[in-house]
Coordinates of C-alpha atoms and ligand atoms in Angstrom, one line a residue:
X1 CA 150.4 97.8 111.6
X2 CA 149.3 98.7 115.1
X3 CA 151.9 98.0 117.7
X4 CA 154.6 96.6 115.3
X5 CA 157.2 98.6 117.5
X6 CA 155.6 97.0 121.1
X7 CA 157.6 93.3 119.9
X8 CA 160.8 95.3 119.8
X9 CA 163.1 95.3 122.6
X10 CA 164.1 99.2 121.6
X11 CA 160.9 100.1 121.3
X12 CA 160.5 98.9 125.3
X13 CA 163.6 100.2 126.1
X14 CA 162.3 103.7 124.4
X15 CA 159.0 104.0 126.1
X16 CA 160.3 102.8 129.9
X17 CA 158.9 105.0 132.2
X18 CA 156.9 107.5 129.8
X19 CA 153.3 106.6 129.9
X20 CA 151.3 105.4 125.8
X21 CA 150.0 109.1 125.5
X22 CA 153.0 111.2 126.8
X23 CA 155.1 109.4 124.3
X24 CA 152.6 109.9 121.8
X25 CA 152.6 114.0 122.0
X26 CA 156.5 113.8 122.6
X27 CA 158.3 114.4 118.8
X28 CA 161.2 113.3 119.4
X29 CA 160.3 109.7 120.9
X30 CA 157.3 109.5 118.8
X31 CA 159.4 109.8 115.7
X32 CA 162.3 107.9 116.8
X33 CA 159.6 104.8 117.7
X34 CA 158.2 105.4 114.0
X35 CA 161.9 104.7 112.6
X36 CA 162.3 101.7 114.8
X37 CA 160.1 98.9 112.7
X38 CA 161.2 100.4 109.4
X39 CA 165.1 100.2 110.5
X40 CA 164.6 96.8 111.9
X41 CA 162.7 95.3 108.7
X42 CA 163.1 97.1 106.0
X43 CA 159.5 98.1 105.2
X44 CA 158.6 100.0 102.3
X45 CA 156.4 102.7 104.4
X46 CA 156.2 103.8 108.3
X47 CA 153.2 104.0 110.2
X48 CA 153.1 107.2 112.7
X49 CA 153.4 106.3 116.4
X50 CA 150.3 107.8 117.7
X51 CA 147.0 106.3 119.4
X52 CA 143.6 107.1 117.6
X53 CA 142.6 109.0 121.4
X54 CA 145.3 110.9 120.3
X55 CA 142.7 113.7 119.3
X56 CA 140.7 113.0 121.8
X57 CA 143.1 113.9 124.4
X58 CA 144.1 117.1 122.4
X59 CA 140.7 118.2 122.3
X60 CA 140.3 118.3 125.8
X61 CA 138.2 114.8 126.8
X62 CA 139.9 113.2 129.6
X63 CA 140.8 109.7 128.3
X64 CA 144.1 107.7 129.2
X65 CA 145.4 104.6 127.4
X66 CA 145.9 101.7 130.2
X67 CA 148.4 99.5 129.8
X68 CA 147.5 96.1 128.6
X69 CA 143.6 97.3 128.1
X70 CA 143.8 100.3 125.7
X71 CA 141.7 104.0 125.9
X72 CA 139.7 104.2 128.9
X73 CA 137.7 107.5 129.2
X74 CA 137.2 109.2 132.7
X75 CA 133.4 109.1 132.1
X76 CA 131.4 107.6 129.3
X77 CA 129.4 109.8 127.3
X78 CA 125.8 108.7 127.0
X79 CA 123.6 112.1 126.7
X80 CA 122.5 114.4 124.8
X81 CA 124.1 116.8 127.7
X82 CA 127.4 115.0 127.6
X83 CA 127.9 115.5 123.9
X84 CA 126.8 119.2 124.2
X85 CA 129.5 119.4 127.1
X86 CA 131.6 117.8 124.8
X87 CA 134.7 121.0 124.1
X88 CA 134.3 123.5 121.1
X89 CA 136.8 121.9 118.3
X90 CA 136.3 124.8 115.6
X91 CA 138.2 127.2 117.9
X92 CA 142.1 127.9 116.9
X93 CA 143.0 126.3 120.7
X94 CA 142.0 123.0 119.3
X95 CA 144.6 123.0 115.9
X96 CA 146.9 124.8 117.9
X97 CA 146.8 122.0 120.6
X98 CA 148.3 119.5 117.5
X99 CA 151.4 120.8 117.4
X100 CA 153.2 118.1 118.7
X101 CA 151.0 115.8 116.0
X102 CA 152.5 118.4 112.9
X103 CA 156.1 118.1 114.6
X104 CA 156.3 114.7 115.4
X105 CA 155.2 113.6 111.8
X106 CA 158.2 116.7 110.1
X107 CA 160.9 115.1 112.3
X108 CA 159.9 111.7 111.1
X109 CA 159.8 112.7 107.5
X110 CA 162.7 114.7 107.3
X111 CA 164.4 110.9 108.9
X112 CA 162.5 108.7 106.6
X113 CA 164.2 110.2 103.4
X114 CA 162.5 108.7 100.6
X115 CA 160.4 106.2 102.8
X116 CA 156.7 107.6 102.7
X117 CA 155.1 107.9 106.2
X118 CA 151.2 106.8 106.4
X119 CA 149.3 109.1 108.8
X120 CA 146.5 107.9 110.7
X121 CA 143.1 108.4 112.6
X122 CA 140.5 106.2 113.7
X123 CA 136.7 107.0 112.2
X124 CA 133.6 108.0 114.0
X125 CA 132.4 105.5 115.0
X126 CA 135.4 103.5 116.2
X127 CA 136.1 106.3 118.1
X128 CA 132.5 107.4 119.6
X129 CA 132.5 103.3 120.4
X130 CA 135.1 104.1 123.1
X131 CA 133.3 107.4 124.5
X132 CA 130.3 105.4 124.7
X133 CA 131.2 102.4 126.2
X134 CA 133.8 104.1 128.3
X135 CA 136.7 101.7 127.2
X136 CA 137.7 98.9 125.2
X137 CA 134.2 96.5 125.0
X138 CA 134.0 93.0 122.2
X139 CA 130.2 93.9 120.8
X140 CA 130.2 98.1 121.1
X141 CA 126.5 97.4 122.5
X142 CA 126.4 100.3 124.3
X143 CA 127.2 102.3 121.2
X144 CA 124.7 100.7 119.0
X145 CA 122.1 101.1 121.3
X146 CA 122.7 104.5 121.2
X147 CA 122.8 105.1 117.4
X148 CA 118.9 103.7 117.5
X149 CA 117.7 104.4 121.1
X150 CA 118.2 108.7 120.3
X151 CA 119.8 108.9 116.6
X152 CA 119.9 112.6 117.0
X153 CA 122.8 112.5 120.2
X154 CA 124.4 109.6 118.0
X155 CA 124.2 111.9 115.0
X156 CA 125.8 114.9 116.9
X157 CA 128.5 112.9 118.8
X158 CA 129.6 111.4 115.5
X159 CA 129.9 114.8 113.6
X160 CA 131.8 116.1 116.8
X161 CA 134.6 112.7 116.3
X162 CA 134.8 112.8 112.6
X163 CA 135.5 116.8 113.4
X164 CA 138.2 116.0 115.7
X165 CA 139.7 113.0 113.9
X166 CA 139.8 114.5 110.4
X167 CA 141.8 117.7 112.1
X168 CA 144.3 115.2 113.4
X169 CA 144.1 113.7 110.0
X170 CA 145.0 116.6 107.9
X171 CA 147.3 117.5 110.2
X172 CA 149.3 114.7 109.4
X173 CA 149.5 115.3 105.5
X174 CA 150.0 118.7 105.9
X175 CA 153.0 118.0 107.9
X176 CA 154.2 115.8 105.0
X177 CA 152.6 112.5 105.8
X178 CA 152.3 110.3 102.1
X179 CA 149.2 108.1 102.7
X180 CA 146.0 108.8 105.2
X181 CA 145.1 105.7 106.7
X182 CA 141.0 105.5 108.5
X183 CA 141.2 102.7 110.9
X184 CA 137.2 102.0 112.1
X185 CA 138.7 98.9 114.1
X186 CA 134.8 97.9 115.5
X187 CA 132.7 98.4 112.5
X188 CA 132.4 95.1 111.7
X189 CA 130.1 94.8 114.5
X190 CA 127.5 96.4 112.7
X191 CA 124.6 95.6 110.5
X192 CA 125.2 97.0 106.4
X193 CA 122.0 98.8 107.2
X194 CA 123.5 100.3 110.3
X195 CA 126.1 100.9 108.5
X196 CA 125.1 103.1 105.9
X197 CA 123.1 104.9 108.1
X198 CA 124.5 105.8 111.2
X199 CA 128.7 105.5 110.6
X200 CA 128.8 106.6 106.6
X201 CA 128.1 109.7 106.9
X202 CA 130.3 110.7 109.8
X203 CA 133.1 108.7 108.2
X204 CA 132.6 110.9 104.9
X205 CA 133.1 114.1 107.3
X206 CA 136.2 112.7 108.8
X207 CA 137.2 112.5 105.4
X208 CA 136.7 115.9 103.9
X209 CA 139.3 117.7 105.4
X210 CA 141.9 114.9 103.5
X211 CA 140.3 114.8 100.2
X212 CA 141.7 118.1 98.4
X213 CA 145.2 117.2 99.7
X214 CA 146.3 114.9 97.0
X215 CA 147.1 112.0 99.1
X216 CA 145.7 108.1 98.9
X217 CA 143.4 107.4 101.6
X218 CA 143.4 103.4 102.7
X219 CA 139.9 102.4 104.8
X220 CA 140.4 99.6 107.1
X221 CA 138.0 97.6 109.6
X222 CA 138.3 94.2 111.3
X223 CA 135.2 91.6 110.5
X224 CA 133.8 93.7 107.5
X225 CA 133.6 91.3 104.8
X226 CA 129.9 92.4 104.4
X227 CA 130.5 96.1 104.3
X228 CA 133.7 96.3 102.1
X229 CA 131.7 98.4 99.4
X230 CA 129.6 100.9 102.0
X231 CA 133.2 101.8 103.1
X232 CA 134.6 102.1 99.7
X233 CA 131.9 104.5 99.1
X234 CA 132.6 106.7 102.0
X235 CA 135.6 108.0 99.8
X236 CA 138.2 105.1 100.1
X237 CA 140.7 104.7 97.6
X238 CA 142.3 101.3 99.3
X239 CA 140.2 99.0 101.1
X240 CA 141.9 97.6 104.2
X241 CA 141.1 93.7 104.5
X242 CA 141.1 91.8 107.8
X243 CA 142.2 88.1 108.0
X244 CA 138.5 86.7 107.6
X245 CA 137.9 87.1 104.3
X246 CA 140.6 86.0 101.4
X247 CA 141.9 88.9 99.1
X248 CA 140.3 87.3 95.9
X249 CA 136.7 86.9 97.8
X250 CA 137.3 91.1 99.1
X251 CA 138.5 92.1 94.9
X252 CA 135.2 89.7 93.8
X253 CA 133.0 92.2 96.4
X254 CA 134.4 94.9 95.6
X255 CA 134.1 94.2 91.1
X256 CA 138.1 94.8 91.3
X257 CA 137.0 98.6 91.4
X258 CA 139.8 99.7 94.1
X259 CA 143.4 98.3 95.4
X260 CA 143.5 96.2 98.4
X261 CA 145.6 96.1 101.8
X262 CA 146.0 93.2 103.9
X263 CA 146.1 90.4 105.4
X264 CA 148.6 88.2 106.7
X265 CA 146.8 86.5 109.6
X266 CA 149.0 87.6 112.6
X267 CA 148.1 83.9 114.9
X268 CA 150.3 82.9 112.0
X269 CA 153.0 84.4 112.9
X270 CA 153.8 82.3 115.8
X271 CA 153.7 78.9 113.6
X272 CA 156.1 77.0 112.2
X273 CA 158.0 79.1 109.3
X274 CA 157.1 77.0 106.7
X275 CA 153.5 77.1 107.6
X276 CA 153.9 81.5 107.5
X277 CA 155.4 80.9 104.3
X278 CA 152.7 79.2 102.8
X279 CA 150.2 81.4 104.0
X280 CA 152.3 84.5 102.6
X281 CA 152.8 83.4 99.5
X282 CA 148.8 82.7 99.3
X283 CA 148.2 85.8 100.3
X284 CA 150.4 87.6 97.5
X285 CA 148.9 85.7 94.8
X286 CA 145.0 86.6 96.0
X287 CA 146.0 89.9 96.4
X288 CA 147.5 89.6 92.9
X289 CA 143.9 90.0 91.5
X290 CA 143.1 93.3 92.9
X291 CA 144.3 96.4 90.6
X292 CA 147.0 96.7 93.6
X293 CA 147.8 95.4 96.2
X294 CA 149.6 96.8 99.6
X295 CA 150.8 93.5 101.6
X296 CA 150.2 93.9 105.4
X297 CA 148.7 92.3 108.3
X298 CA 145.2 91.2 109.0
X299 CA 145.2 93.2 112.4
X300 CA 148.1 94.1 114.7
X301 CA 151.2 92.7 115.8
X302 CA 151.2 90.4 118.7
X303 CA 153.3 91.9 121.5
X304 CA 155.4 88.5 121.9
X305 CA 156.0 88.1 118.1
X306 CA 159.6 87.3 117.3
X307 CA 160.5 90.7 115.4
X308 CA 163.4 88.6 113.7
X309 CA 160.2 86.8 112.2
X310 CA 158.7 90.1 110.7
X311 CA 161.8 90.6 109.6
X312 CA 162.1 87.5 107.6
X313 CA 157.9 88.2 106.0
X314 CA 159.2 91.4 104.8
X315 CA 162.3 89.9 103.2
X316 CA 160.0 86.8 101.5
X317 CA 157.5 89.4 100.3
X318 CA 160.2 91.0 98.6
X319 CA 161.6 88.8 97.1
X320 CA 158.0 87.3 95.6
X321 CA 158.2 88.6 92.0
X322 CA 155.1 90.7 90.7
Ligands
1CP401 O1 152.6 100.3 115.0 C1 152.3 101.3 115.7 O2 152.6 101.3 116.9 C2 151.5 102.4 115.0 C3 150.8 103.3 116.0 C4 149.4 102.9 116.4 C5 148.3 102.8 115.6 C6 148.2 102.9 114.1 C7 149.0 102.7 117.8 C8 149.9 102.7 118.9 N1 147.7 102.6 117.8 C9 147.2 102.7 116.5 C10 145.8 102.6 116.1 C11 144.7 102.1 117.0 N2 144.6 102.3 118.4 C12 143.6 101.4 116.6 C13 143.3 101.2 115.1 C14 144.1 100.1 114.5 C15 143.8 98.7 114.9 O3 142.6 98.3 114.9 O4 144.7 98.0 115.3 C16 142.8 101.1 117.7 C17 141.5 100.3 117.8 C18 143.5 101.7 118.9 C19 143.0 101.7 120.3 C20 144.0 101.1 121.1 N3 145.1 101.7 121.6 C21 144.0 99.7 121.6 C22 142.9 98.6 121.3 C23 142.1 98.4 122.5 C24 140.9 97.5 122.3 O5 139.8 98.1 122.2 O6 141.1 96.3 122.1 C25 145.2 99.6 122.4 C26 145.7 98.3 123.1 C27 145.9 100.8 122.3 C28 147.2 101.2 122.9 C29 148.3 101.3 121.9 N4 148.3 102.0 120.8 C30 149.5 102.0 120.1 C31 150.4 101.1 120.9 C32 151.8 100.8 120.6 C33 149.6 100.7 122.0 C34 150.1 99.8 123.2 C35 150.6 100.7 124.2 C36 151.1 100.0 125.4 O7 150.7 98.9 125.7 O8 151.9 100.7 126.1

């Protein structure tokens, strides 16, 4: 899960002194701070150290991630002018400017041996939610307003970010990444109507550029208890739960129709171990209902989690038989 490596003191000793996105679009350290959480804990499956702006950034936007605040674009983009200004993506510069995406993720998979490596991007509208708002906002209003206020510019910059994020997602596989993994972090701040109207679409696109390539694709979004199925439908083939809704209650919604992935509660984490083991074990069994099951966190990992802790989940999950 996000920022699994950031509790590590390797992972800070990597990254001193190279700024989130340099060490994103450097191979060598990006790979090497993939290993890290799956030497420490003895996952089944690493995540690729990258940043959903990742694209963005490739693409030619100027956007920076801030320490301790996240992406933060040099201007917001609000117009119909700024998302025709926004750069040409169907030119080779574009897929020529991933290279250090397709090398980062064949380093990592030539280390990972037999472990499979899950590839990632963040959807449209997660993603157009930053342009829009400019940075990291709680309730994406900016965004939303947009998507009613002129539905065409919505419409266009959503095409132009699943574009961009479904390059940097087939780049991935074709590299040798196992999994694709569509994080739309914010959707849960919208309406199902909203939903299926101005983000499905765009998050189908993303998609496209995946779906002949063989590999699973897992959908996740924080606070989307109401729009687990409208997300399944955009071409999912595991739903990714958030804490706020119990695995049982997401395979009920869903008519047991796809495997889940989730959702340890990671405020958990820092309580008393026999309290985490509870909850764990609760979580296996509810999860037990679903044709499958992929046990992870809610969200990310809290920077100040004791990794000797995450350690210790992996090890109880393990050794939970079924
Ligand atoms: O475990 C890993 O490190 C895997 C790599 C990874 C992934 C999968 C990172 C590194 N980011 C992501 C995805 C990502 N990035 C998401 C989707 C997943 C999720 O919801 O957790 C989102 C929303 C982002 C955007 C982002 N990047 C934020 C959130 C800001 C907000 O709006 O609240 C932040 C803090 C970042 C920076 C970032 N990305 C990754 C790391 C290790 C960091 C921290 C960098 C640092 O502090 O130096």
């Amino acid at each position: 899960m996000r920022q699994a490596g950031r509790s590590l003191p390797e992972y800070r000793r990597a990254r001193e002194g190279t700024a989130m996105l340099d060490a994103c679009l450097t191979p060598e350290l990006a790979s090497e701070l993939t290993l890290q959480p799956v030497r420490r804990h003895d996952v089944d499956a690493a995540i690729f150290f990258s940043d959903i702006v990742v694209p963005l950034r490739l693409a030619g936007v100027d956007v920076d991630i801030k320490p301790g605040v996240g992406p933060v674009l040099g201007r917001a983009v609000r117009t119909a002018d700024d998302v025709a200004a926004l750069p040409s993506v169907e030119d080779d510069a574009f897929s020529a400017a991933l290279a250090p995406v397709r090398d980062g993720v064949a380093l990592t998979v030539a280390a990972l041996g037999s472990t499979p490596l899950i590839g990632f991007a963040g959807a449209p509208f997660t993603l157009a939610a930053y342009m829009v708002e400019g940075g990291p906002s709680r309730d994406h209003l900016a965004a939303r307003t947009l998507m009613h206020a002129d539905p065409q510019t919505w419409q266009a910059l959503t095409a132009w970010t699943a574009d961009v994020t479904g390059a940097f997602l087939r780049a991935q596989v074709l590299a040798g990444a196992s999994a694709a993994q569509l994080f739309d972090s914010w959707a849960g701040s919208l309406s199902l109507a909203d939903y299926t109207t101005h983000v499905a679409p765009a998050s189908s696109r993303a998609l496209a550029p995946v779906r002949d390539l063989g590999v699973p694709v897992v959908h996740f979004g924080t606070g989307t208890g109401e729009l687990l199925v409208a997300m399944r439908d955009v071409g999912a083939d595991v739903v990714g739960v958030d804490y706020r809704i119990p695995l049982d209650e997401a395979n009920r919604r869903l008519g047991g129709s796809v495997p889940l992935q989730g959702n340890i509660d990671p405020a958990l984490l820092a309580a008393p171990w026999p309290v985490l083991e509870a909850h764990v074990r609760d979580v296996v069994a509810r999860g037990a209902s679903a044709p499958g099951h992929v046990v992870n966190l809610g969200h990310g990992v809290p920077p100040e989690t004791d990794p000797d802790v995450l350690t210790r989940v992996v090890r109880l999950v393990h050794g939970i038989d079924g």
